[in-house]
Amino acid sequence: MHAILSAGLLTFAITAQAVPNMWSSGFGMGVTEYIITSPENVMLNLNCTGNPDDQNILQHHVMLTLPDGSG
């Protein structure tokens, strides 16, 4: 019983809840991610890495996703 409850709570804690006009953030594998979603379901995603590539360059990314999934 405790394993099922723990798994359910862990699953809920891991999922990202997209709240309009509110920044959310996360971190994994050396990448920090900041996301904000508008009420029109347009999502801005900023990725900042702390691990340089082979040329010693930090690979940061900015992604814009439109409501139709394009971006």
JSON list of C-alpha atoms in Angstrom, two decimals:
[
{"chain": "A", "resi": 1, "resn": "MET", "atom": "CA", "xyz": [0.00, 0.00, 0.00]},
{"chain": "A", "resi": 2, "resn": "HIS", "atom": "CA", "xyz": [2.77, 2.44, 0.93]},
{"chain": "A", "resi": 3, "resn": "ALA", "atom": "CA", "xyz": [4.65, 1.66, -2.30]},
{"chain": "A", "resi": 4, "resn": "ILE", "atom": "CA", "xyz": [1.60, 2.52, -4.42]},
{"chain": "A", "resi": 5, "resn": "LEU", "atom": "CA", "xyz": [1.00, 5.76, -2.52]},
{"chain": "A", "resi": 6, "resn": "SER", "atom": "CA", "xyz": [4.68, 6.73, -2.74]},
{"chain": "A", "resi": 7, "resn": "ALA", "atom": "CA", "xyz": [4.77, 6.00, -6.48]},
{"chain": "A", "resi": 8, "resn": "GLY", "atom": "CA", "xyz": [1.68, 8.14, -7.01]},
{"chain": "A", "resi": 9, "resn": "LEU", "atom": "CA", "xyz": [3.11, 11.07, -5.08]},
{"chain": "A", "resi": 10, "resn": "LEU", "atom": "CA", "xyz": [6.44, 10.79, -6.90]},
{"chain": "A", "resi": 11, "resn": "THR", "atom": "CA", "xyz": [4.70, 10.74, -10.27]},
{"chain": "A", "resi": 12, "resn": "PHE", "atom": "CA", "xyz": [2.71, 13.83, -9.37]},
{"chain": "A", "resi": 13, "resn": "ALA", "atom": "CA", "xyz": [5.82, 15.67, -8.16]},
{"chain": "A", "resi": 14, "resn": "ILE", "atom": "CA", "xyz": [7.75, 14.94, -11.38]},
{"chain": "A", "resi": 15, "resn": "THR", "atom": "CA", "xyz": [5.09, 16.14, -13.84]},
{"chain": "A", "resi": 16, "resn": "ALA", "atom": "CA", "xyz": [5.30, 19.77, -14.91]},
{"chain": "A", "resi": 17, "resn": "GLN", "atom": "CA", "xyz": [2.16, 21.76, -14.35]},
{"chain": "A", "resi": 18, "resn": "ALA", "atom": "CA", "xyz": [1.83, 24.45, -17.04]},
{"chain": "A", "resi": 19, "resn": "VAL", "atom": "CA", "xyz": [0.34, 27.46, -15.29]},
{"chain": "A", "resi": 20, "resn": "PRO", "atom": "CA", "xyz": [-0.25, 30.45, -17.62]},
{"chain": "A", "resi": 21, "resn": "ASN", "atom": "CA", "xyz": [1.98, 33.49, -17.02]},
{"chain": "A", "resi": 22, "resn": "MET", "atom": "CA", "xyz": [4.00, 31.77, -14.29]},
{"chain": "A", "resi": 23, "resn": "TRP", "atom": "CA", "xyz": [7.65, 30.72, -14.69]},
{"chain": "A", "resi": 24, "resn": "SER", "atom": "CA", "xyz": [8.57, 27.15, -13.87]},
{"chain": "A", "resi": 25, "resn": "SER", "atom": "CA", "xyz": [12.06, 25.73, -13.69]},
{"chain": "A", "resi": 26, "resn": "GLY", "atom": "CA", "xyz": [13.84, 22.42, -13.61]},
{"chain": "A", "resi": 27, "resn": "PHE", "atom": "CA", "xyz": [17.31, 20.92, -13.67]},
{"chain": "A", "resi": 28, "resn": "GLY", "atom": "CA", "xyz": [18.66, 17.68, -15.09]},
{"chain": "A", "resi": 29, "resn": "MET", "atom": "CA", "xyz": [21.93, 16.36, -16.52]},
{"chain": "A", "resi": 30, "resn": "GLY", "atom": "CA", "xyz": [23.67, 19.75, -16.22]},
{"chain": "A", "resi": 31, "resn": "VAL", "atom": "CA", "xyz": [20.89, 21.72, -17.91]},
{"chain": "A", "resi": 32, "resn": "THR", "atom": "CA", "xyz": [18.73, 24.31, -16.17]},
{"chain": "A", "resi": 33, "resn": "GLU", "atom": "CA", "xyz": [15.38, 24.92, -17.86]},
{"chain": "A", "resi": 34, "resn": "TYR", "atom": "CA", "xyz": [13.00, 27.87, -17.43]},
{"chain": "A", "resi": 35, "resn": "ILE", "atom": "CA", "xyz": [9.54, 27.77, -19.02]},
{"chain": "A", "resi": 36, "resn": "ILE", "atom": "CA", "xyz": [6.66, 30.23, -19.18]},
{"chain": "A", "resi": 37, "resn": "THR", "atom": "CA", "xyz": [3.34, 29.61, -20.95]},
{"chain": "A", "resi": 38, "resn": "SER", "atom": "CA", "xyz": [0.87, 32.30, -22.02]},
{"chain": "A", "resi": 39, "resn": "PRO", "atom": "CA", "xyz": [-2.93, 31.94, -21.66]},
{"chain": "A", "resi": 40, "resn": "GLU", "atom": "CA", "xyz": [-2.96, 31.39, -25.46]},
{"chain": "A", "resi": 41, "resn": "ASN", "atom": "CA", "xyz": [-0.76, 28.29, -24.91]},
{"chain": "A", "resi": 42, "resn": "VAL", "atom": "CA", "xyz": [2.41, 29.82, -26.39]},
{"chain": "A", "resi": 43, "resn": "MET", "atom": "CA", "xyz": [5.43, 28.40, -24.54]},
{"chain": "A", "resi": 44, "resn": "LEU", "atom": "CA", "xyz": [8.86, 30.03, -24.15]},
{"chain": "A", "resi": 45, "resn": "ASN", "atom": "CA", "xyz": [11.58, 27.61, -23.05]},
{"chain": "A", "resi": 46, "resn": "LEU", "atom": "CA", "xyz": [15.09, 28.74, -22.02]},
{"chain": "A", "resi": 47, "resn": "ASN", "atom": "CA", "xyz": [17.77, 26.06, -21.55]},
{"chain": "A", "resi": 48, "resn": "CYS", "atom": "CA", "xyz": [21.09, 26.93, -19.93]},
{"chain": "A", "resi": 49, "resn": "THR", "atom": "CA", "xyz": [23.83, 24.32, -19.67]},
{"chain": "A", "resi": 50, "resn": "GLY", "atom": "CA", "xyz": [26.70, 24.30, -17.20]},
{"chain": "A", "resi": 51, "resn": "ASN", "atom": "CA", "xyz": [28.66, 21.69, -19.17]},
{"chain": "A", "resi": 52, "resn": "PRO", "atom": "CA", "xyz": [30.70, 22.93, -22.16]},
{"chain": "A", "resi": 53, "resn": "ASP", "atom": "CA", "xyz": [30.90, 20.89, -25.38]},
{"chain": "A", "resi": 54, "resn": "ASP", "atom": "CA", "xyz": [34.11, 19.58, -27.03]},
{"chain": "A", "resi": 55, "resn": "GLN", "atom": "CA", "xyz": [35.03, 23.11, -28.19]},
{"chain": "A", "resi": 56, "resn": "ASN", "atom": "CA", "xyz": [34.53, 24.43, -24.63]},
{"chain": "A", "resi": 57, "resn": "ILE", "atom": "CA", "xyz": [31.34, 26.30, -25.64]},
{"chain": "A", "resi": 58, "resn": "LEU", "atom": "CA", "xyz": [28.26, 26.39, -23.43]},
{"chain": "A", "resi": 59, "resn": "GLN", "atom": "CA", "xyz": [25.25, 25.34, -25.52]},
{"chain": "A", "resi": 60, "resn": "HIS", "atom": "CA", "xyz": [22.26, 27.47, -24.46]},
{"chain": "A", "resi": 61, "resn": "HIS", "atom": "CA", "xyz": [18.92, 27.24, -26.28]},
{"chain": "A", "resi": 62, "resn": "VAL", "atom": "CA", "xyz": [15.76, 29.33, -26.61]},
{"chain": "A", "resi": 63, "resn": "MET", "atom": "CA", "xyz": [12.65, 27.60, -27.95]},
{"chain": "A", "resi": 64, "resn": "LEU", "atom": "CA", "xyz": [9.26, 29.11, -28.73]},
{"chain": "A", "resi": 65, "resn": "THR", "atom": "CA", "xyz": [6.36, 26.67, -29.18]},
{"chain": "A", "resi": 66, "resn": "LEU", "atom": "CA", "xyz": [3.11, 27.93, -30.70]},
{"chain": "A", "resi": 67, "resn": "PRO", "atom": "CA", "xyz": [-0.36, 26.53, -29.86]},
{"chain": "A", "resi": 68, "resn": "ASP", "atom": "CA", "xyz": [-0.35, 24.36, -33.00]},
{"chain": "A", "resi": 69, "resn": "GLY", "atom": "CA", "xyz": [2.90, 22.69, -31.88]},
{"chain": "A", "resi": 70, "resn": "SER", "atom": "CA", "xyz": [5.12, 24.48, -34.39]},
{"chain": "A", "resi": 71, "resn": "GLY", "atom": "CA", "xyz": [7.98, 26.64, -33.29]}
]
